mmCIF file of C-alpha atoms in Angstrom:
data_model
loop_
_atom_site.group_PDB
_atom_site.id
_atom_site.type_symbol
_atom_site.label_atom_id
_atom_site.label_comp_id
_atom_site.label_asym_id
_atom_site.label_seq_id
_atom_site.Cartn_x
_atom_site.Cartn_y
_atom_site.Cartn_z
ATOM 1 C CA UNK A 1 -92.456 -173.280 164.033
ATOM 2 C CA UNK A 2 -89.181 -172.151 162.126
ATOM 3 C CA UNK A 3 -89.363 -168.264 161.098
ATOM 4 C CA UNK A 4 -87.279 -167.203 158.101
ATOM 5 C CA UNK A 5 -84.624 -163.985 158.859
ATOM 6 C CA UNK A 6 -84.953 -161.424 155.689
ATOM 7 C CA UNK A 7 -81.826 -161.297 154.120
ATOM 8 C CA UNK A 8 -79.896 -157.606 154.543
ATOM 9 C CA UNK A 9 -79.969 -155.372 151.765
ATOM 10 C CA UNK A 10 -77.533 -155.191 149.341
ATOM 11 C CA UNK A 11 -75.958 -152.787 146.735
ATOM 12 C CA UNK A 12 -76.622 -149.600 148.449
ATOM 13 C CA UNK A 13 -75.890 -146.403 146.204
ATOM 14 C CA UNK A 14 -77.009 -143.070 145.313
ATOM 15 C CA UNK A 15 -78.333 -142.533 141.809
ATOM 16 C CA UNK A 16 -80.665 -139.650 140.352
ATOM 17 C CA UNK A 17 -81.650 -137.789 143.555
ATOM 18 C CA UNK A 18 -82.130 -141.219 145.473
ATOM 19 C CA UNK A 19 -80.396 -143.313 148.509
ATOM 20 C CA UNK A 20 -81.323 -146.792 146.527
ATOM 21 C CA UNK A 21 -80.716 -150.545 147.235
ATOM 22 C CA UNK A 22 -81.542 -153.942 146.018
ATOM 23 C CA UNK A 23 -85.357 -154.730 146.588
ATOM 24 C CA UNK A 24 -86.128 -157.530 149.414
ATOM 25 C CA UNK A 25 -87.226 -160.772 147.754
ATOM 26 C CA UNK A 26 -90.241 -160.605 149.921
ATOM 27 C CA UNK A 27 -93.148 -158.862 149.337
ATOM 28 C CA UNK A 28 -94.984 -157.566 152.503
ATOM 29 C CA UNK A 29 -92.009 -155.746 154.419
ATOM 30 C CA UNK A 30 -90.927 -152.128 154.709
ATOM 31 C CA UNK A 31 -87.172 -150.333 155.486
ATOM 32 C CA UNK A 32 -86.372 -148.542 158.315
ATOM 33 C CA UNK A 33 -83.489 -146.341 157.225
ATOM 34 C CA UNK A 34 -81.437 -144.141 159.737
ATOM 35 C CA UNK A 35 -79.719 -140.807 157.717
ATOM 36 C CA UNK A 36 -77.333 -139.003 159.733
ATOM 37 C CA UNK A 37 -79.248 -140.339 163.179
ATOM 38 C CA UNK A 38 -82.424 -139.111 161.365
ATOM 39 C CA UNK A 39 -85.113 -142.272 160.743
ATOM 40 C CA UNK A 40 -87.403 -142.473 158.062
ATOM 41 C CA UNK A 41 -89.486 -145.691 157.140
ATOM 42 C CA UNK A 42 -90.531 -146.554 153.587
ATOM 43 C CA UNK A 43 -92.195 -149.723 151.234
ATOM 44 C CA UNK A 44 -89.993 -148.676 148.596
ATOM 45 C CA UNK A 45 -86.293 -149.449 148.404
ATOM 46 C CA UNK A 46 -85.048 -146.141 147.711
ATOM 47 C CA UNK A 47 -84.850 -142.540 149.775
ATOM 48 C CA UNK A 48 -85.236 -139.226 148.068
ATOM 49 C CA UNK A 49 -82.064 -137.411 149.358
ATOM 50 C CA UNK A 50 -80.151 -134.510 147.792
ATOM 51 C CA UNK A 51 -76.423 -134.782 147.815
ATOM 52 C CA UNK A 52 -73.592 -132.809 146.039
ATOM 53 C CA UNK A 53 -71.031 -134.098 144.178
ATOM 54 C CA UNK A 54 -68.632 -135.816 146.730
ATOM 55 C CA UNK A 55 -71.131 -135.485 149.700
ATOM 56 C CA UNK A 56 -70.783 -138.600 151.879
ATOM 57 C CA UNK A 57 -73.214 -139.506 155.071
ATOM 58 C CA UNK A 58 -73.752 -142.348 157.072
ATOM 59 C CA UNK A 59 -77.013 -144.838 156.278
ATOM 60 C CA UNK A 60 -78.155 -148.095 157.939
ATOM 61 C CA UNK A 61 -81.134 -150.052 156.608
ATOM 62 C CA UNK A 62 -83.245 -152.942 158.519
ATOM 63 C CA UNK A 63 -85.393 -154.755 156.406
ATOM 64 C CA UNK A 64 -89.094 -155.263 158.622
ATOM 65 C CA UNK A 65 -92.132 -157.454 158.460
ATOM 66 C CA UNK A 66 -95.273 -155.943 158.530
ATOM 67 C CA UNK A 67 -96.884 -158.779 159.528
ATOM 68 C CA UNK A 68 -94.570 -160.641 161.859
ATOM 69 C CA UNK A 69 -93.986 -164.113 159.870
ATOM 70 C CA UNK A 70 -90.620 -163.115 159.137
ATOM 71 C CA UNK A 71 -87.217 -162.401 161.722
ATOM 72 C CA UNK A 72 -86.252 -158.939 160.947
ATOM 73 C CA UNK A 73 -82.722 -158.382 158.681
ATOM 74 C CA UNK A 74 -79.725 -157.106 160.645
ATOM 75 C CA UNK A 75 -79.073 -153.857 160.160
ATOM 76 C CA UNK A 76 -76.667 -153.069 157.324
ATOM 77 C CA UNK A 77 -74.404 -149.794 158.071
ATOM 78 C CA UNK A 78 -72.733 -147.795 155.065
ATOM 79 C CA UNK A 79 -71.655 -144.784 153.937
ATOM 80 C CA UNK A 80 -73.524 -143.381 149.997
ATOM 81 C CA UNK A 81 -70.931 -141.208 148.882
ATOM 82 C CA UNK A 82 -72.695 -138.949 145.427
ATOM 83 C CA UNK A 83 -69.880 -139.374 142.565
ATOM 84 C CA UNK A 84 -69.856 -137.363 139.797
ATOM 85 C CA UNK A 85 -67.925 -136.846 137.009
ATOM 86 C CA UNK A 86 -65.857 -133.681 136.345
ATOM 87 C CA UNK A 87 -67.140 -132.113 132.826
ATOM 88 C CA UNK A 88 -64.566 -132.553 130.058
ATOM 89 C CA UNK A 89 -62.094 -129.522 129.432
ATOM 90 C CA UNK A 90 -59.513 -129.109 126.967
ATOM 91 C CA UNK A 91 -61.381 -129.282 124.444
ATOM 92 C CA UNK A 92 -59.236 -128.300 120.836
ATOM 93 C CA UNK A 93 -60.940 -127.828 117.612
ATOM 94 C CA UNK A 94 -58.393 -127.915 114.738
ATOM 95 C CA UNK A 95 -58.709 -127.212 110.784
ATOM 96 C CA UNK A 96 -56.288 -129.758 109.502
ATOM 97 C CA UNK A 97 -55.925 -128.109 106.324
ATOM 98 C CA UNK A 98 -56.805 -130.191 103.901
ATOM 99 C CA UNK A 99 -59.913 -131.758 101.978
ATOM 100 C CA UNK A 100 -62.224 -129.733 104.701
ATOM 101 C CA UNK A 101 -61.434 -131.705 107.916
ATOM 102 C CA UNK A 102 -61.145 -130.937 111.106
ATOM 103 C CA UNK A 103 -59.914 -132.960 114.302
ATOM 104 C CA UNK A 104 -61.874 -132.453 117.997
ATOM 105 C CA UNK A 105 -59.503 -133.426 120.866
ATOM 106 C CA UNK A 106 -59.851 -133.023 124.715
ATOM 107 C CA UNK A 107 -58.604 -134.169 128.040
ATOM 108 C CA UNK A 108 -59.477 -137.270 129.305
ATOM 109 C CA UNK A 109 -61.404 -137.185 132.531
ATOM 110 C CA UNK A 110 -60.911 -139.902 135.404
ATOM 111 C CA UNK A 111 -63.088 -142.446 136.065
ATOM 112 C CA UNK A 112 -65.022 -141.685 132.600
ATOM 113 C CA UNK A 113 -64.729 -144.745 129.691
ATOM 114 C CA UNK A 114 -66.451 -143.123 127.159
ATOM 115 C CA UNK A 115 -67.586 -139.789 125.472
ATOM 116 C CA UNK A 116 -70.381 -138.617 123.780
ATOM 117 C CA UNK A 117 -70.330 -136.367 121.603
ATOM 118 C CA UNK A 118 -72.367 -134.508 119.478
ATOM 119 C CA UNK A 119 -71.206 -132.383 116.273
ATOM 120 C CA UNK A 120 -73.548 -129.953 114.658
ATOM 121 C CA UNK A 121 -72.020 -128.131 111.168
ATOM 122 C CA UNK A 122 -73.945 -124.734 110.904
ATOM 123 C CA UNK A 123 -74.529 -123.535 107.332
ATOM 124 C CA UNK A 124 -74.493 -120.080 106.077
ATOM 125 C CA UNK A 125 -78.517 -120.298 105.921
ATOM 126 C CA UNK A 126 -78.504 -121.541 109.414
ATOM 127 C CA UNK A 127 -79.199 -124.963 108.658
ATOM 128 C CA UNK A 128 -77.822 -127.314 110.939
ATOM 129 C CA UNK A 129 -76.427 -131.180 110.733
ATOM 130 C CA UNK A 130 -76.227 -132.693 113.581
ATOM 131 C CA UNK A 131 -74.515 -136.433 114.754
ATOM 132 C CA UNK A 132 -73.885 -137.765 118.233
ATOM 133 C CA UNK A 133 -71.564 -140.689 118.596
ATOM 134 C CA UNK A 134 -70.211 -142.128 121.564
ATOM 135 C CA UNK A 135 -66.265 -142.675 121.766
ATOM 136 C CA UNK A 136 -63.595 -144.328 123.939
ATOM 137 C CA UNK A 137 -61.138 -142.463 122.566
ATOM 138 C CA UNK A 138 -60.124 -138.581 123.336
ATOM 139 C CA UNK A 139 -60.597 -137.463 119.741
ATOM 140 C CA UNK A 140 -62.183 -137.223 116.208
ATOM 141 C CA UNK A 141 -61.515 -135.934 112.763
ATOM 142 C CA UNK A 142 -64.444 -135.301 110.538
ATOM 143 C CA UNK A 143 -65.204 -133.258 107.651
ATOM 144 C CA UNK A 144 -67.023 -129.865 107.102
ATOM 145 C CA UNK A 145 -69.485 -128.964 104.253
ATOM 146 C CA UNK A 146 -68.089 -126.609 101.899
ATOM 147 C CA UNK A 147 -71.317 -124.184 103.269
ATOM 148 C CA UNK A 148 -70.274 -124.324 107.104
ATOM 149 C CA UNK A 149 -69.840 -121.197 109.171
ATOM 150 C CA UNK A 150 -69.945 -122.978 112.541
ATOM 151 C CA UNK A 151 -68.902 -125.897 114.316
ATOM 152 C CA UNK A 152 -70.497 -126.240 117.899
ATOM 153 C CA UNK A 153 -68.634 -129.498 119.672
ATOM 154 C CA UNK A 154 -70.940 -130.739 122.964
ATOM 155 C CA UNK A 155 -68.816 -133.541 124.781
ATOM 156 C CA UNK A 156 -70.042 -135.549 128.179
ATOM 157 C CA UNK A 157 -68.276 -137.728 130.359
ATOM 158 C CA UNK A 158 -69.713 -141.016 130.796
ATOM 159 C CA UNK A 159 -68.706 -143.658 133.300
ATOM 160 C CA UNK A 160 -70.398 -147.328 131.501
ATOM 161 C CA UNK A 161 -70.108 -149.038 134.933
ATOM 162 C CA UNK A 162 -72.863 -147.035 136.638
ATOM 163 C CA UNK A 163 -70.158 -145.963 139.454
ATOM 164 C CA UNK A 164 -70.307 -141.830 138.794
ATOM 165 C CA UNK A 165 -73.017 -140.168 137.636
ATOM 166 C CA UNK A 166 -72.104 -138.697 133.747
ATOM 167 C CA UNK A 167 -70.452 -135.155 134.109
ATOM 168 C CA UNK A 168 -72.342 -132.180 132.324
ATOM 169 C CA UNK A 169 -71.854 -131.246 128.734
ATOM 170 C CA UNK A 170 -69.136 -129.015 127.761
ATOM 171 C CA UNK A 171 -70.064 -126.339 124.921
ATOM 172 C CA UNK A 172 -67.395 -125.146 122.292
ATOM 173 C CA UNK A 173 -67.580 -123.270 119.628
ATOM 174 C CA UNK A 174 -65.517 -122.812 116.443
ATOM 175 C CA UNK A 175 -66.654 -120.393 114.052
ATOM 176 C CA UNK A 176 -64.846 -120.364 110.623
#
């Protein structure tokens, strides 16, 4: 009688609230996870745990048969570390002058590869147009209608490679 060991987990991170990692290829097993020398056993493969941003604590994970057919993993050891993005700043909004455009600019934040942001042109009645486009690039020129009182700018920071968590959106306002 040969008895198959369950592979340790893999790709351990924290993501929306949650401690998660890469589900077992077997079916009938639960985790035993230790938080800060705390234990908690699941069927899931993921932890509800609040962090804040740049919180780091210590987890281990053992991957268990609940019936006994199969070895139990090793225990993988790690630290989950929550990374998020800082929210934009620097954010300029300049009339160029001319045929009714304007430029946005703002500072580039680390670890972010792309920005989205979201335009709205407020009318004199209050109507309001609004476009959301996502850029690599730490600016943008547009054009006004010749009825806009208000431009309101809302830029994120957003990391493509799932490492940070996107930052919050940043609110300006430019009223003309």
């Amino acid at each position: 009688l040969v008895l198959t060991k369950l592979d340790v987990v893999k790709n351990v991170k924290y993501e929306n609230s949650k401690i998660v990692w890469e589900k077992s290829t077997y079916d009938n097993v639960e985790y035993k996870v230790c938080i800060n020398n705390g234990f908690i056993t699941t069927r899931n493969n993921y932890i509800e745990y609040v962090l804040a941003p740049n919180e780091s604590l210590q987890v281990s994970i053992v991957v268990v048969s609940l019936d006994g057919s199969l070895i139990n993993s090793d225990e993988l050891k790690t630290e989950v570390i929550y990374k998020k993005l800082a929210p934009v700043s620097d954010i300029q909004i300049k009339d160029l002058g001319f045929d009714s455009s304007f430029e946005i600019k703002w500072g580039q934040v680390s670890h972010a590869d792309k920005y989205d942001v979201t335009i709205e042109l407020v009318d004199n009645s209050g109507e309001i147009i609004k476009d959301t486009l996502q850029l690599s690039d730490l600016s943008l020129r547009f054009f006004k209608n010749e009825n806009t009182v208000k431009i309101v700018v809302r830029i994120k920071a957003i990391d493509s490679t799932g490492n940070y968590e996107n930052s919050e959106e940043v609110v300006k306002e430019y009223i003309i």
